[in-house]
């Protein structure tokens, strides 16, 4: 009687099993997130298993990239394993299958011999003679030290169908006769991906395997392994692929760093906005909402909401601005999440970015700046271009013509700045006193308020497009404000006595 992997538990056990052969791909991150949401929605367990048995391709840099990306997502997991520490379990599973007569030794040297190619599309199925070798002959050659691979004996008679139900793609079936006798152990004794994955899933009591659609065809082999090892297969759910605008599968070689999770982190995405965005690639809640908190995603998530169609990540190739590197919906969601953050939390996230660029900004000053720019930034790193004038001692060069107000001239700009210098030398640097004093000065000069404010804004910020003027002046302070107005007067050609 096969043993159920769910083990009678009502709470699911799911796993994310990356191979450390590259960076953390956005598709892998989405797989992790969907597993995490499913586990948390049902009060189950999230397991991280590093599938690191491919020693030739594994790198420490890849391990670091995976953990860097997962750490940034800040979701966490309940249990952690390394597949390389479980080799004996894998081998034991393989020999259990062998002892049942469901696997055999194949002594055929690699890339030699006549292969049986009677599968669909003429695919390789097995090496003739290897399946029929007697147990005694197999044991004798193995005892003599002849190398062999251990292969699964796929049933080839009786028209057997391999079936499984997929939570996303529905009932799946394939003729067993079209599946090759895949290896369980290589000739060096190391387990293959198929064996190690299934042995670990069985041992760790994984109840639901939620992974990319590119694993769908592997699942027929996995069903055979689970059943041969004496386990009822877990439930399967395969996720639609993430593709580029041209329909090709996202890959670093073709599409560059946009497919790496840390690219989003380094560009200034909030992890919670990135999670929100990835969830909308291939899944949607019943109410079609888009902007959702992590708790809302957890409450709403279900396998039934996953789509079968591949999900397009809409970025421009080539991108002409940093923003075009990313899907516009990702950027929009990030801006929405930024606006939803408490000022104190947003300030705490912006401060390391500003200080990382070498600016000596105190937490107190950053907290005063943050509400002025919160509505004006889409990515966290936008703080460096939106609020740069708060951080620098000297403004970068700007066009003096920017000082000239609408429907005004250079003389009006000079007149406004001269009066502003006088008023701002004495007024209290708080919003209301600044507002009243500068509006009164505009009336005295016979100019509109906008014509009064624009030269001052350009003088202190270096541009017209900037946060609200009085709040900006309050943060900059009297000394910086007067020094910048002095420099603006010189730009405007006024000789200061």
PDB file of C-alpha atoms in Angstrom, residues 53 115 177 200 233 326 342 461:
ATOM      1  CA  UNK A  53      24.038  17.985  -6.316  1.00  0.00           C
ATOM      2  CA  UNK A 115      20.198   3.003 -28.909  1.00  0.00           C
ATOM      3  CA  UNK A 177       6.176   3.383 -23.759  1.00  0.00           C
ATOM      4  CA  UNK A 200      13.749  14.363  -0.863  1.00  0.00           C
ATOM      5  CA  UNK A 233       2.722  11.230  -5.373  1.00  0.00           C
ATOM      6  CA  UNK A 326      11.040  47.416 -16.031  1.00  0.00           C
ATOM      7  CA  UNK A 342       4.232  55.533   6.765  1.00  0.00           C
ATOM      8  CA  UNK A 461      16.428  73.909  -6.049  1.00  0.00           C
TER       9      UNK A 461
END
